[in-house]
Amino acid sequence: MKEEFFIKRINSKHIGDDGAFIDGKVYASDSFFEDIHFKREWFELDEISYKASLVNLSDLIVMNAKPKYALIDIGFPKSLSLHEIKLLASGFNKAAKEFGYEIIGGDTIKNEKIAISMTFIGESKRPVFRKARLNEFVAFTGDLGSVDRDLKTLLRGGKVPKTSKFITPKLRDEFFYKASKYITSACDISDGLFKELERISKISNVGYEFLKKIPKNMGCSGEEYEILFTFPKRNLSIISNLAKLTKTKITVFAVTKRGKYKSICKENHF
């Protein structure tokens, strides 16, 4: 619980969501470090920088913010060749082009391993926070569990396809931007579904009545970067139609109720 302990030492009303919403802008930051979040043998260098970008973009998307600018702080070993550094840069540029934002600066340092920290600035006229209401449907996008499975395969020395969500997360930006006006709360599933449910529970003072059983391997799978969200029951048909329109699978699995919820998963951090 060191992450939560540290965060509680910082006094700010803006902490608690996927990003900080201030005066129409959303600020989000995330890190992607070698041998903590990935091993070099698992990724091409451009895949490393591309995934680092997507991980940060996920935070903006679930707050209904469009990315505008990014800052990159990166440390890399002296042993990296100019060609390899060019590959790293190409992954950052690929994400910026696809999602329409500008990389405006940052810092570079020498480091023993690849270490990436990115800060994004987005704009939102109607931000979505983690504050759910009582008697709402709870849902998530996509399928869960494959990232945990693929990570275990890699740790055993096996290989996974390039289409694996562990290699390239699938962001649901098209669906969420269209559906956001009908959604009450949301967060990305970075630390596992059950952990994100606990976060919304604490912030919103709600518990859950499960309509479907979620297996532990699905509920504890981290780095999925699917979207967990709640919405008024009256919006079910609209949400379902927007999911079909954008070819996004959604699973409605619970209803918010009075109470508390505690995750059964081990911490993914440290």
CSV table of C-alpha atoms in Angstrom, one decimal:
chain,number,residue,atom,x,y,z
A,1,MET,CA,0.0,0.0,0.0
A,2,LYS,CA,3.0,2.3,-0.4
A,3,GLU,CA,1.5,4.1,-3.4
A,4,GLU,CA,-1.7,5.0,-1.5
A,5,PHE,CA,0.3,5.9,1.6
A,6,PHE,CA,2.5,8.3,-0.4
A,7,ILE,CA,-0.4,9.9,-2.2
A,8,LYS,CA,-2.1,10.6,1.1
A,9,ARG,CA,1.0,12.6,2.1
A,10,ILE,CA,0.2,15.1,-0.7
A,11,ASN,CA,-2.5,17.7,0.1
A,12,SER,CA,-4.4,18.6,-3.1
A,13,LYS,CA,-8.1,18.6,-4.0
A,14,HIS,CA,-7.2,17.6,-7.6
A,15,ILE,CA,-5.8,14.2,-6.7
A,16,GLY,CA,-8.0,11.2,-7.0
A,17,ASP,CA,-9.0,10.9,-10.6
A,18,ASP,CA,-7.1,9.7,-13.7
A,19,GLY,CA,-6.0,13.3,-14.2
A,20,ALA,CA,-6.4,16.7,-12.7
A,21,PHE,CA,-9.1,19.0,-14.2
A,22,ILE,CA,-8.2,22.7,-13.8
A,23,ASP,CA,-9.8,25.5,-15.7
A,24,GLY,CA,-11.0,23.5,-18.7
A,25,LYS,CA,-7.8,21.4,-19.0
A,26,VAL,CA,-6.9,18.0,-17.8
A,27,TYR,CA,-3.3,17.2,-16.7
A,28,ALA,CA,-2.2,13.6,-16.5
A,29,SER,CA,1.2,11.9,-16.0
A,30,ASP,CA,2.4,8.3,-16.0
A,31,SER,CA,5.7,6.4,-16.1
A,32,PHE,CA,7.0,3.4,-18.1
A,33,PHE,CA,10.2,1.9,-16.8
A,34,GLU,CA,12.4,-0.9,-18.0
A,35,ASP,CA,12.3,-4.0,-15.8
A,36,ILE,CA,9.3,-2.6,-13.9
A,37,HIS,CA,6.7,-2.2,-16.6
A,38,PHE,CA,8.5,-4.1,-19.4
A,39,LYS,CA,11.6,-6.0,-20.4
A,40,ARG,CA,13.5,-5.0,-23.5
A,41,GLU,CA,13.3,-8.5,-25.0
A,42,TRP,CA,9.5,-8.3,-25.1
A,43,PHE,CA,9.2,-5.1,-27.2
A,44,GLU,CA,10.7,-3.4,-30.2
A,45,LEU,CA,12.0,0.1,-29.2
A,46,ASP,CA,9.2,1.9,-31.1
A,47,GLU,CA,6.6,-0.4,-29.4
A,48,ILE,CA,8.0,0.7,-26.0
A,49,SER,CA,7.5,4.5,-26.7
A,50,TYR,CA,4.2,3.9,-28.4
A,51,LYS,CA,2.8,2.0,-25.5
A,52,ALA,CA,4.2,4.6,-23.0
A,53,SER,CA,2.1,7.2,-25.0
A,54,LEU,CA,-1.1,5.1,-25.0
A,55,VAL,CA,-0.8,4.4,-21.3
A,56,ASN,CA,-0.9,8.2,-20.7
A,57,LEU,CA,-3.6,8.9,-23.3
A,58,SER,CA,-5.9,6.4,-21.6
A,59,ASP,CA,-6.0,8.7,-18.6
A,60,LEU,CA,-7.2,11.7,-20.7
A,61,ILE,CA,-9.7,9.6,-22.6
A,62,VAL,CA,-11.6,8.4,-19.5
A,63,MET,CA,-11.9,12.0,-18.3
A,64,ASN,CA,-13.4,12.9,-21.6
A,65,ALA,CA,-10.4,15.1,-22.6
A,66,LYS,CA,-8.9,15.5,-26.0
A,67,PRO,CA,-5.1,15.5,-25.9
A,68,LYS,CA,-3.4,18.8,-27.0
A,69,TYR,CA,0.2,18.7,-25.8
A,70,ALA,CA,2.7,16.2,-24.3
A,71,LEU,CA,6.0,16.5,-22.4
A,72,ILE,CA,8.5,13.6,-22.4
A,73,ASP,CA,11.2,12.9,-19.8
A,74,ILE,CA,13.3,10.0,-20.9
A,75,GLY,CA,16.4,8.3,-19.6
A,76,PHE,CA,18.3,5.9,-21.8
A,77,PRO,CA,21.5,3.9,-21.6
A,78,LYS,CA,24.7,5.1,-23.2
A,79,SER,CA,24.8,1.9,-25.2
A,80,LEU,CA,21.8,2.8,-27.3
A,81,SER,CA,22.8,3.6,-30.9
A,82,LEU,CA,21.5,6.6,-32.8
A,83,HIS,CA,19.3,4.2,-34.8
A,84,GLU,CA,17.8,2.8,-31.7
A,85,ILE,CA,17.1,6.3,-30.3
A,86,LYS,CA,15.4,7.1,-33.7
A,87,LEU,CA,13.2,4.1,-33.2
A,88,LEU,CA,12.2,5.3,-29.7
A,89,ALA,CA,11.3,8.8,-31.1
A,90,SER,CA,9.3,7.2,-33.9
A,91,GLY,CA,6.9,5.5,-31.4
A,92,PHE,CA,6.3,8.8,-29.7
A,93,ASN,CA,5.7,10.6,-33.0
A,94,LYS,CA,3.3,7.8,-34.2
A,95,ALA,CA,1.0,8.2,-31.2
A,96,ALA,CA,1.1,12.0,-31.5
A,97,LYS,CA,0.1,11.9,-35.2
A,98,GLU,CA,-2.7,9.3,-34.6
A,99,PHE,CA,-4.3,11.2,-31.6
A,100,GLY,CA,-3.6,14.7,-32.8
A,101,TYR,CA,-1.4,16.3,-30.2
A,102,GLU,CA,1.9,18.1,-30.2
A,103,ILE,CA,5.1,17.0,-28.3
A,104,ILE,CA,6.3,20.3,-26.9
A,105,GLY,CA,9.4,19.4,-24.9
A,106,GLY,CA,10.7,17.6,-21.8
A,107,ASP,CA,14.1,16.3,-20.7
A,108,THR,CA,16.6,13.6,-21.6
A,109,ILE,CA,19.2,12.1,-19.2
A,110,LYS,CA,21.6,9.2,-19.3
A,111,ASN,CA,20.3,6.2,-17.3
A,112,GLU,CA,21.2,2.5,-16.8
A,113,LYS,CA,17.8,1.5,-18.3
A,114,ILE,CA,15.1,3.0,-20.4
A,115,ALA,CA,12.9,5.2,-18.2
A,116,ILE,CA,10.0,7.2,-19.6
A,117,SER,CA,7.8,9.7,-17.9
A,118,MET,CA,5.2,11.6,-19.8
A,119,THR,CA,2.9,14.5,-18.9
A,120,PHE,CA,-0.1,15.2,-21.1
A,121,ILE,CA,-2.3,18.3,-21.3
A,122,GLY,CA,-5.8,17.9,-22.7
A,123,GLU,CA,-9.0,19.9,-23.0
A,124,SER,CA,-12.5,19.0,-21.8
A,125,LYS,CA,-15.7,20.9,-21.7
A,126,ARG,CA,-17.4,18.2,-19.7
A,127,PRO,CA,-14.9,16.1,-17.7
A,128,VAL,CA,-15.9,12.7,-16.3
A,129,PHE,CA,-14.7,12.0,-12.8
A,130,ARG,CA,-14.8,8.8,-10.6
A,131,LYS,CA,-17.8,9.9,-8.7
A,132,ALA,CA,-20.6,7.4,-9.2
A,133,ARG,CA,-24.2,7.6,-7.9
A,134,LEU,CA,-26.5,5.1,-6.3
A,135,ASN,CA,-28.5,2.6,-8.4
A,136,GLU,CA,-26.5,3.0,-11.6
A,137,PHE,CA,-25.3,0.3,-13.9
A,138,VAL,CA,-21.6,-0.6,-13.8
A,139,ALA,CA,-19.9,-1.8,-17.0
A,140,PHE,CA,-16.5,-2.3,-18.7
A,141,THR,CA,-15.4,-2.2,-22.3
A,142,GLY,CA,-13.7,-5.1,-24.2
A,143,ASP,CA,-12.6,-8.3,-22.7
A,144,LEU,CA,-10.5,-8.7,-19.5
A,145,GLY,CA,-7.9,-11.3,-18.5
A,146,SER,CA,-5.7,-11.6,-21.6
A,147,VAL,CA,-3.1,-9.2,-20.4
A,148,ASP,CA,-2.5,-11.2,-17.2
A,149,ARG,CA,-2.3,-14.4,-19.2
A,150,ASP,CA,0.2,-12.9,-21.7
A,151,LEU,CA,2.3,-11.3,-19.0
A,152,LYS,CA,2.7,-14.7,-17.4
A,153,THR,CA,3.6,-16.3,-20.7
A,154,LEU,CA,6.4,-13.7,-21.2
A,155,LEU,CA,7.7,-14.1,-17.7
A,156,ARG,CA,8.0,-17.9,-18.4
A,157,GLY,CA,10.1,-17.1,-21.4
A,158,GLY,CA,7.3,-17.6,-24.0
A,159,LYS,CA,6.1,-15.3,-26.8
A,160,VAL,CA,2.9,-13.5,-27.4
A,161,PRO,CA,1.5,-12.1,-30.6
A,162,LYS,CA,2.0,-8.4,-31.5
A,163,THR,CA,-1.8,-8.0,-31.3
A,164,SER,CA,-1.6,-8.7,-27.5
A,165,LYS,CA,-3.1,-5.9,-25.4
A,166,PHE,CA,0.0,-6.1,-23.3
A,167,ILE,CA,2.1,-5.0,-26.3
A,168,THR,CA,-0.4,-2.5,-27.7
A,169,PRO,CA,-3.4,-1.4,-25.5
A,170,LYS,CA,-6.7,-0.9,-27.3
A,171,LEU,CA,-8.0,2.5,-26.3
A,172,ARG,CA,-11.8,3.0,-26.6
A,173,ASP,CA,-11.6,6.7,-27.4
A,174,GLU,CA,-14.2,6.7,-30.2
A,175,PHE,CA,-16.8,5.0,-28.0
A,176,PHE,CA,-16.1,7.0,-24.9
A,177,TYR,CA,-16.1,10.5,-26.5
A,178,LYS,CA,-19.5,9.7,-28.0
A,179,ALA,CA,-20.9,8.1,-24.8
A,180,SER,CA,-19.4,10.5,-22.2
A,181,LYS,CA,-22.5,12.7,-21.9
A,182,TYR,CA,-24.5,9.6,-20.8
A,183,ILE,CA,-21.9,8.4,-18.3
A,184,THR,CA,-21.6,9.4,-14.7
A,185,SER,CA,-18.2,8.1,-13.7
A,186,ALA,CA,-15.2,6.3,-15.3
A,187,CYS,CA,-11.6,5.3,-14.9
A,188,ASP,CA,-9.2,3.2,-16.9
A,189,ILE,CA,-8.5,-0.3,-15.8
A,190,SER,CA,-4.7,0.0,-15.2
A,191,ASP,CA,-4.5,-1.9,-11.9
A,192,GLY,CA,-7.3,-4.4,-12.5
A,193,LEU,CA,-11.1,-4.2,-12.5
A,194,PHE,CA,-11.5,-5.1,-8.8
A,195,LYS,CA,-8.9,-2.4,-7.8
A,196,GLU,CA,-10.6,0.2,-9.9
A,197,LEU,CA,-14.0,-0.7,-8.4
A,198,GLU,CA,-12.5,-0.2,-4.9
A,199,ARG,CA,-11.3,3.3,-6.0
A,200,ILE,CA,-14.7,4.3,-7.2
A,201,SER,CA,-16.2,2.8,-4.1
A,202,LYS,CA,-14.0,5.0,-1.8
A,203,ILE,CA,-14.6,8.2,-3.7
A,204,SER,CA,-18.3,7.7,-4.2
A,205,ASN,CA,-19.2,5.9,-1.0
A,206,VAL,CA,-20.9,3.1,-2.9
A,207,GLY,CA,-20.9,-0.7,-2.9
A,208,TYR,CA,-22.0,-3.1,-5.7
A,209,GLU,CA,-24.6,-5.7,-6.4
A,210,PHE,CA,-23.0,-8.0,-8.9
A,211,LEU,CA,-25.3,-9.1,-11.7
A,212,LYS,CA,-22.6,-11.3,-13.3
A,213,LYS,CA,-19.8,-13.3,-11.7
A,214,ILE,CA,-16.4,-11.9,-12.6
A,215,PRO,CA,-13.6,-14.5,-12.4
A,216,LYS,CA,-10.5,-13.6,-10.4
A,217,ASN,CA,-8.2,-13.9,-13.4
A,218,MET,CA,-10.3,-11.2,-15.1
A,219,GLY,CA,-10.9,-9.0,-12.2
A,220,CYS,CA,-7.2,-8.9,-11.1
A,221,SER,CA,-5.7,-8.5,-14.5
A,222,GLY,CA,-3.7,-5.2,-14.6
A,223,GLU,CA,-2.7,-3.0,-17.5
A,224,GLU,CA,-5.8,-3.8,-19.4
A,225,TYR,CA,-6.5,-0.1,-20.2
A,226,GLU,CA,-10.2,-0.9,-20.9
A,227,ILE,CA,-12.7,1.5,-19.4
A,228,LEU,CA,-14.7,0.9,-16.2
A,229,PHE,CA,-17.8,3.2,-16.1
A,230,THR,CA,-21.2,3.8,-14.4
A,231,PHE,CA,-24.3,5.3,-15.9
A,232,PRO,CA,-28.0,5.8,-15.1
A,233,LYS,CA,-30.1,2.8,-16.0
A,234,ARG,CA,-32.3,4.9,-18.3
A,235,ASN,CA,-29.3,5.4,-20.6
A,236,LEU,CA,-28.7,1.6,-21.2
A,237,SER,CA,-30.2,1.6,-24.7
A,238,ILE,CA,-28.2,4.7,-25.8
A,239,ILE,CA,-25.0,3.3,-24.4
A,240,SER,CA,-25.7,-0.1,-26.1
A,241,ASN,CA,-26.4,1.6,-29.5
A,242,LEU,CA,-23.2,3.7,-29.2
A,243,ALA,CA,-21.2,0.6,-28.4
A,244,LYS,CA,-22.6,-1.1,-31.6
A,245,LEU,CA,-21.9,2.0,-33.6
A,246,THR,CA,-18.3,2.1,-32.6
A,247,LYS,CA,-17.9,-1.8,-32.6
A,248,THR,CA,-17.1,-1.7,-28.9
A,249,LYS,CA,-18.0,-4.7,-26.6
A,250,ILE,CA,-19.4,-3.6,-23.3
A,251,THR,CA,-20.3,-5.8,-20.3
A,252,VAL,CA,-22.9,-4.6,-17.8
A,253,PHE,CA,-22.1,-6.6,-14.6
A,254,ALA,CA,-23.2,-4.7,-11.5
A,255,VAL,CA,-25.4,-2.0,-10.0
A,256,THR,CA,-24.2,0.5,-7.4
A,257,LYS,CA,-25.7,0.4,-4.0
A,258,ARG,CA,-25.1,1.6,-0.5
A,259,GLY,CA,-22.0,0.1,1.1
A,260,LYS,CA,-18.3,-0.4,0.6
A,261,TYR,CA,-16.2,-2.6,-1.7
A,262,LYS,CA,-12.7,-4.0,-1.1
A,263,SER,CA,-10.6,-5.5,-3.8
A,264,ILE,CA,-9.4,-9.1,-3.4
A,265,CYS,CA,-6.4,-8.7,-5.6
A,266,LYS,CA,-2.8,-8.3,-4.7
A,267,GLU,CA,-1.3,-4.9,-5.4
A,268,ASN,CA,0.2,-4.6,-8.9
A,269,HIS,CA,2.7,-1.9,-7.7
A,270,PHE,CA,6.1,-2.4,-5.9
